[in-house]
CSV table of C-alpha atoms and ligand atoms in Angstrom, one decimal:
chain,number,residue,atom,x,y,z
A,1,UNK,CA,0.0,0.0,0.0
A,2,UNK,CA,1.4,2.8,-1.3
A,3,UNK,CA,0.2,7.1,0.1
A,4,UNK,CA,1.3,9.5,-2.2
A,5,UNK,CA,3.0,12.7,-1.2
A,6,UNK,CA,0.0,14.8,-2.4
A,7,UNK,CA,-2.3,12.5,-0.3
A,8,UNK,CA,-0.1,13.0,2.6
A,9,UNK,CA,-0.2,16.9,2.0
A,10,UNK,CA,-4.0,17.0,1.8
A,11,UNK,CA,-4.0,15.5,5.6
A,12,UNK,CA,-1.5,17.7,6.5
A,13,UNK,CA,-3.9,20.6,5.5
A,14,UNK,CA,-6.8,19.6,7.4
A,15,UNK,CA,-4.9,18.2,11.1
A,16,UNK,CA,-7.0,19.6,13.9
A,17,UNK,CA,-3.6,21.8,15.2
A,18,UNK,CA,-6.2,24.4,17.0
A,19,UNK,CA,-8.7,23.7,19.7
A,20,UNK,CA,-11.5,25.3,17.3
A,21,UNK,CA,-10.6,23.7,14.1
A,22,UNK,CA,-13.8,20.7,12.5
A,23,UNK,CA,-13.0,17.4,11.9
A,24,UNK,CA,-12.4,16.8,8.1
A,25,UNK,CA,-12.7,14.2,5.9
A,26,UNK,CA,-13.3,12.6,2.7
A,27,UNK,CA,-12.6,9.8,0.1
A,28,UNK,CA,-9.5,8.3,-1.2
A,29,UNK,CA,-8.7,6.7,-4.6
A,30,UNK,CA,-6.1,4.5,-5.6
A,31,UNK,CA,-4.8,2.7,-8.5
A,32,UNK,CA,-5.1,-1.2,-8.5
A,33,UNK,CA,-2.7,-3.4,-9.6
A,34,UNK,CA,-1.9,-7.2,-8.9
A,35,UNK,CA,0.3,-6.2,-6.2
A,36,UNK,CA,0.0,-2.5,-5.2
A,37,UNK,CA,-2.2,-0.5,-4.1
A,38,UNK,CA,-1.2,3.0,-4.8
A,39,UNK,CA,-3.6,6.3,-3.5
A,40,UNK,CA,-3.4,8.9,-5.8
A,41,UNK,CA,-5.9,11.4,-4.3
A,42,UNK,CA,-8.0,12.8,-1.5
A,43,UNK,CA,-11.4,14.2,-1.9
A,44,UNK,CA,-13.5,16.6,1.1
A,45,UNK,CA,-14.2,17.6,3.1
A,46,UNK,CA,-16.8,19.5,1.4
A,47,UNK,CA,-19.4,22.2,2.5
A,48,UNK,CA,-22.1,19.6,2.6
A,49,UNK,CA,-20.6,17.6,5.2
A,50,UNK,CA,-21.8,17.8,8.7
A,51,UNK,CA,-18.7,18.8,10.8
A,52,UNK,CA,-18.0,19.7,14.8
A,53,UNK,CA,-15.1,19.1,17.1
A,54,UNK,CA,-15.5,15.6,17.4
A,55,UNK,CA,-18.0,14.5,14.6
A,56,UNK,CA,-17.7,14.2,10.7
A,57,UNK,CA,-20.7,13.1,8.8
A,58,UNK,CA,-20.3,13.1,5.2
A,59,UNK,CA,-22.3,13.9,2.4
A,60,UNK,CA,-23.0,10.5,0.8
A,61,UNK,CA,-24.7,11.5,-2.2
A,62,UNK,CA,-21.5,13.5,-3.1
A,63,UNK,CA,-19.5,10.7,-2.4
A,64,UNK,CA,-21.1,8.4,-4.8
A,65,UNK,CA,-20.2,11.7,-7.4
A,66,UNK,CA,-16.8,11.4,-6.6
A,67,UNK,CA,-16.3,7.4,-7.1
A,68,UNK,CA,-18.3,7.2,-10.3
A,69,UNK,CA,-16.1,10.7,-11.6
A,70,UNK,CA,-12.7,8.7,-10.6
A,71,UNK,CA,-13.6,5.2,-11.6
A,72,UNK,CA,-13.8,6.8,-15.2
A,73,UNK,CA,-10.1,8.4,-14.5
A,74,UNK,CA,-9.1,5.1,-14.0
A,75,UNK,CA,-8.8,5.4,-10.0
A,76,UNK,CA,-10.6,3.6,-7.6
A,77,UNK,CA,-12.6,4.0,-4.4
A,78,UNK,CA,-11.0,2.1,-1.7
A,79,UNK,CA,-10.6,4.2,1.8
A,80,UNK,CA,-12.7,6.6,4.1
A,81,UNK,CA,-10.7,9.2,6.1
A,82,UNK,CA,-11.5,11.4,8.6
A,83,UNK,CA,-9.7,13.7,11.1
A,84,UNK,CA,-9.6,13.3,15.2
A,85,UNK,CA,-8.6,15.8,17.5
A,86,UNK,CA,-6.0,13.9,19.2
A,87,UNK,CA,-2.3,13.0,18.8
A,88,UNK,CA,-2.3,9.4,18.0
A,89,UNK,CA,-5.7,8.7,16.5
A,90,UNK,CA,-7.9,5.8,17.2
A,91,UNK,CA,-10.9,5.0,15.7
A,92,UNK,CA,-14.3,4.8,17.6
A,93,UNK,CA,-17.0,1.9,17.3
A,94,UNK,CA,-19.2,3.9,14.7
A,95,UNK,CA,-15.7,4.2,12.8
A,96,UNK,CA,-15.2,0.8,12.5
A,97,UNK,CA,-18.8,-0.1,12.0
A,98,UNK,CA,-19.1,2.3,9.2
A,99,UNK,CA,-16.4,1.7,6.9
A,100,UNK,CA,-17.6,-2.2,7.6
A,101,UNK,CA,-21.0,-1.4,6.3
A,102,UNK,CA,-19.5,0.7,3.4
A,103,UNK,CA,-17.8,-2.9,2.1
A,104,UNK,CA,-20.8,-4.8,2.8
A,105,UNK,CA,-22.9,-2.4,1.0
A,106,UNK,CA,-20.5,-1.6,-2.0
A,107,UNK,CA,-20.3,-3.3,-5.2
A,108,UNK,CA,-16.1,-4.2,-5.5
A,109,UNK,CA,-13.7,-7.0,-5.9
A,110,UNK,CA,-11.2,-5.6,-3.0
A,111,UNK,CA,-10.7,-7.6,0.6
A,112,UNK,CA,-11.2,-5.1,2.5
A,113,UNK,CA,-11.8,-1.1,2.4
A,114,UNK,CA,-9.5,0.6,4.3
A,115,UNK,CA,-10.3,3.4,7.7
A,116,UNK,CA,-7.9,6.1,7.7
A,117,UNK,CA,-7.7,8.6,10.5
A,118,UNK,CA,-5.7,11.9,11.0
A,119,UNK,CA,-4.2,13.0,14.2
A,120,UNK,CA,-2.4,15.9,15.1
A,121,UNK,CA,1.0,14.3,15.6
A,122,UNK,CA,3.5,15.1,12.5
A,123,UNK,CA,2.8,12.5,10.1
A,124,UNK,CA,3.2,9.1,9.9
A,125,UNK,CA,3.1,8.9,13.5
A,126,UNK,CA,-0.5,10.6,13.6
A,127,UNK,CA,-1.8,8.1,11.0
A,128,UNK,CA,-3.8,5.2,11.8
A,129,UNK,CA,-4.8,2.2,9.2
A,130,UNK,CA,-6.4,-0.4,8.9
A,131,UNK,CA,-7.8,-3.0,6.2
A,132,UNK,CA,-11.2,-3.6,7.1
A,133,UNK,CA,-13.8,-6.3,6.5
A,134,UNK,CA,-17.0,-7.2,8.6
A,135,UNK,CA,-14.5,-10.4,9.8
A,136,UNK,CA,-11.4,-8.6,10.2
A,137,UNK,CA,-9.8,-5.4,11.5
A,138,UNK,CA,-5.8,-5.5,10.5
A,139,UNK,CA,-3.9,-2.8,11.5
A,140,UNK,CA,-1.1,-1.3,9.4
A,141,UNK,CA,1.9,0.5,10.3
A,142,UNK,CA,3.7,2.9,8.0
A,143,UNK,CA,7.1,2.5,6.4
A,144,UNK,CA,8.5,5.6,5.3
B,1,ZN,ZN1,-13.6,8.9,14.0
């Protein structure tokens, strides 16, 4: 699994590095091959999300936009992320849930769909991520 430096960047951008600042979050799309997976880019948040502190609620009709105008770029849908205001992110029960219900719901030939989430300590370190399927939750650890 493969993040690219623009992908990386885009988290940068939206860390919650003041007490006041919304969780973000979005989609992520990668290019598929035998043996790699490779995420090229990172949509949201947008202005239709629902955003606090501590909540991110997406815009799912926008989100289905986004994978159909990707898929015909050649990239496909295979991660959620989302911000947290705290150093070393974990994900909460509804995280895990969600992106579990994403794959069951989804029409795809991938394993798993992977949960990422953005803390506020300087990258990877504030990166969790995980492969996710209703049967497993693998964690991964970053290799720079
Ligand atoms: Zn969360």
């Amino acid at each position: 699994l493969l993040i690219s430096q623009r992908v990386i960047k885009h988290f940068e951008k939206h860390q919650q590095m003041s007490s006041s600042s919304c969780e973000a979050g979005g989609q992520l799309f990668a290019k598929l091959s035998p043996h790699e997976v490779s995420i090229e880019q990172a949509t949201g948040p947008r202005r239709s999300d629902s955003r606090s502190r501590t909540l991110y609620v997406p815009d799912r009709f926008a989100e289905q936009i986004e994978i159909d105008q990707w898929h015909r770029k050649g990239l496909h849908y295979v991660s959620d992320w989302h911000t947290h205001p705290e150093s070393i992110p974990h994900p909460s029960g509804d995280d895990v849930q969600s992106i579990r219900d994403s794959f069951s719901k989804s029409q795809h030939s991938l394993h798993g769909f992977l949960l990422v989430i953005v803390g506020t300590a300087k990258l990877p370190t504030g990166v969790y991520v995980s492969l996710n399927n209703p049967q497993v939750e693998l964690v991964l650890h970053p290799v720079l």
